[in-house]
CSV table of C-alpha atoms in Angstrom, one decimal:
chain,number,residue,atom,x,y,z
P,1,UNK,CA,96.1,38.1,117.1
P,2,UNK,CA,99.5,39.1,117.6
P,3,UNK,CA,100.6,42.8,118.5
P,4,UNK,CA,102.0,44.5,115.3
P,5,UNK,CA,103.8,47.5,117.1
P,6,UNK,CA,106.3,47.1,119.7
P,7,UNK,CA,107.1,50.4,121.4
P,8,UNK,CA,104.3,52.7,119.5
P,9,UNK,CA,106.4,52.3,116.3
P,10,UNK,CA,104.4,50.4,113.3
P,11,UNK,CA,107.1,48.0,112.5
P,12,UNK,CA,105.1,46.4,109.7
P,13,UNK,CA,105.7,49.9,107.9
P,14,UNK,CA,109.7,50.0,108.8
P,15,UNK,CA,111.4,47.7,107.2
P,16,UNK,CA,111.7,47.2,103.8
P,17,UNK,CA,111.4,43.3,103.6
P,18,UNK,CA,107.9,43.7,104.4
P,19,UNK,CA,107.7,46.1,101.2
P,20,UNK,CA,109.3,43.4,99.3
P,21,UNK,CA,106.9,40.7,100.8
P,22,UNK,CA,103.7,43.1,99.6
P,23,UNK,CA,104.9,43.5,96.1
P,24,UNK,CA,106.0,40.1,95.5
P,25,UNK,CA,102.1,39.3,96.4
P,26,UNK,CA,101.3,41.8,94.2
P,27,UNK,CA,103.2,40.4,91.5
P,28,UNK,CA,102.0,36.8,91.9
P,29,UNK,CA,98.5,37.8,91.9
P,30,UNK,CA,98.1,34.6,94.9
P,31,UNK,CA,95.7,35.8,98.3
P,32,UNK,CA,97.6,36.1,100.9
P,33,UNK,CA,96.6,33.9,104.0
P,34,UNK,CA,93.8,35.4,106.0
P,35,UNK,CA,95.6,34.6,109.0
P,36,UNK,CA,98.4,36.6,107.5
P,37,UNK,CA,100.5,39.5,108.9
P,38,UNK,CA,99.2,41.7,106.1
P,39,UNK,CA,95.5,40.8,107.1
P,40,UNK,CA,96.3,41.7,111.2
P,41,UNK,CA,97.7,44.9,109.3
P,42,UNK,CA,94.1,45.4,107.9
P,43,UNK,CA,92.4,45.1,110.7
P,44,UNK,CA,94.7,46.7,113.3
P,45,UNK,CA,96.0,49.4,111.3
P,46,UNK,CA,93.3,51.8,110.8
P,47,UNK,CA,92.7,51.8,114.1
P,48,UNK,CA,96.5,52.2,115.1
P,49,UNK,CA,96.3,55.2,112.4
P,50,UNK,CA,93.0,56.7,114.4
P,51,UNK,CA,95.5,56.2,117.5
P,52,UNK,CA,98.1,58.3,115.6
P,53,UNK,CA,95.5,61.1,115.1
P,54,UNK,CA,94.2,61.4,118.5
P,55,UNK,CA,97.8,62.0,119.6
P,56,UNK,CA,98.6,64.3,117.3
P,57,UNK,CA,95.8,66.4,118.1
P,58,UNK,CA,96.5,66.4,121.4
P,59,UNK,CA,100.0,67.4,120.8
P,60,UNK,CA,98.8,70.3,118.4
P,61,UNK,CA,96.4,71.6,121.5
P,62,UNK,CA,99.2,71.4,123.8
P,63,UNK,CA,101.0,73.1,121.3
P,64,UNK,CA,98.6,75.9,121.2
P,65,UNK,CA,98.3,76.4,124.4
P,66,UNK,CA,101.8,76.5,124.9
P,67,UNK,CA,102.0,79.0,122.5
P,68,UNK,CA,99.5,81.2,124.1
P,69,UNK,CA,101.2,80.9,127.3
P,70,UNK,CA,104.2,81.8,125.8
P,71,UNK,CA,102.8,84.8,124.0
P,72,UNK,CA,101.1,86.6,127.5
P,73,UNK,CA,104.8,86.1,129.2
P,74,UNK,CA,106.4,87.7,126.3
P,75,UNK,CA,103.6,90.8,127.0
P,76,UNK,CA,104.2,90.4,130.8
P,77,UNK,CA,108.4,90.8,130.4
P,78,UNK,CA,108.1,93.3,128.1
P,79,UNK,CA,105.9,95.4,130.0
P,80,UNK,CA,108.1,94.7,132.8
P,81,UNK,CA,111.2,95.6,131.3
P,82,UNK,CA,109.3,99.1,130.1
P,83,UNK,CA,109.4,100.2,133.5
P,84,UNK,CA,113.1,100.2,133.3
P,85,UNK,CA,113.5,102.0,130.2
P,86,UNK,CA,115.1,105.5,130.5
P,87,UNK,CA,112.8,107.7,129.4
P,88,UNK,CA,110.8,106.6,132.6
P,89,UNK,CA,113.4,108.7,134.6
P,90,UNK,CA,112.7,112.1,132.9
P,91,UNK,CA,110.1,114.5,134.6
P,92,UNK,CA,106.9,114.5,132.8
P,93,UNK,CA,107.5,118.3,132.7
P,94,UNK,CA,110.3,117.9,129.9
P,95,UNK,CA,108.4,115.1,128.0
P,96,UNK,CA,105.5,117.7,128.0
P,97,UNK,CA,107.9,120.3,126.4
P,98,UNK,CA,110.0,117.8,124.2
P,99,UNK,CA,106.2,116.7,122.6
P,100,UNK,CA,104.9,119.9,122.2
P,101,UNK,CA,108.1,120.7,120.5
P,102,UNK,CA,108.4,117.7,118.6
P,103,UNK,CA,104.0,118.1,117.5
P,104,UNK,CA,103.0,119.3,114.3
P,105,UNK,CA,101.5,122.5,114.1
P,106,UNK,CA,98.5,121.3,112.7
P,107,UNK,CA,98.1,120.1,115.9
P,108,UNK,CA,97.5,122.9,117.7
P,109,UNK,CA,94.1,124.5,117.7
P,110,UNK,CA,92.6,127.2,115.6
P,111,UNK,CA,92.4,130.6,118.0
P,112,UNK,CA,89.1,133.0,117.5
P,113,UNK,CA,91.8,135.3,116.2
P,114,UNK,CA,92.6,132.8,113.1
P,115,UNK,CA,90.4,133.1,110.4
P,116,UNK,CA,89.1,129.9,108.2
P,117,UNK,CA,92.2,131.4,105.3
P,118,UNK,CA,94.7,131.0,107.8
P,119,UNK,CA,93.4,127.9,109.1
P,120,UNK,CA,93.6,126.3,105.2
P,121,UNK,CA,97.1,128.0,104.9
P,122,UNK,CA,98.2,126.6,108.1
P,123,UNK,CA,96.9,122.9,107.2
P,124,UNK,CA,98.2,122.7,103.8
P,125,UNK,CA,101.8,124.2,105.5
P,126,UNK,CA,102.4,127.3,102.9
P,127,UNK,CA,104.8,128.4,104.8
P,128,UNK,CA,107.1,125.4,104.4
P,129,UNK,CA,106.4,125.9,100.3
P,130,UNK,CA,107.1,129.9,100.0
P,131,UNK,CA,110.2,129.0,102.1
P,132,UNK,CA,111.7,126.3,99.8
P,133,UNK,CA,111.1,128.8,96.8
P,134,UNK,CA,114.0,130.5,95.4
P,135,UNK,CA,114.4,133.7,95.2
């Protein structure tokens, strides 16, 4: 049986005079002769096809994996260019001071002195409300 792919490529599938050749068969209504190219295609070709597969799925892990790969450096360089950033430089003191400054209030904790009214006005932020009131 003769090869029907030079080079990986299914050359029975490339050209379009082989198209012709099937549809003029077609058209005829004749058999073909078993010892024909179209009955090596038959036989070879699902298992050239089944070839194809395999390949491509071992591509698409490759892929994958690459992909992965590619994803932890991404995490690695980015962590590694956070150590760099500026904000590393301040003291922690003046982060503490910006946050706390920068923190809701209803973060802050309710005091023994603060009684549950309070507490509700303070959640619910009255104070912004009666401010924006006019007077």
């Amino acid at each position: 049986m003769r090869s029907l792919w030079r080079n990986n490529f299914p050359s029975s599938i490339s050209t379009p005079f082989r198209f012709r050749r099937i549809i003029e068969h077609m058209r005829s209504h004749t058999w073909p002769p078993e010892n024909s190219h179209f009955a090596d295609v038959c036989l070879e070709g699902p298992k050239q096809l089944a070839q194809y597969d395999a390949e491509i799925d071992r591509l698409q892990r490759k892929i994958d994996s690459l992909k992965e790969k590619r994803q932890h450096l991404g995490t690695y360089v980015d962590a590694c260019r956070s150590l760099f950033s500026a904000i590393r430089r301040l003291p922690n003191e003046l982060l503490e001071k910006i946050f706390r400054m920068c923190s809701p209030l209803s973060a802050r904790k309710m005091s023994d002195t603060d009684s549950p009214m309070q507490e509700a006005d303070r959640l619910a932020k009255r104070y912004l409300l009666e401010m924006t009131k006019a007077s």
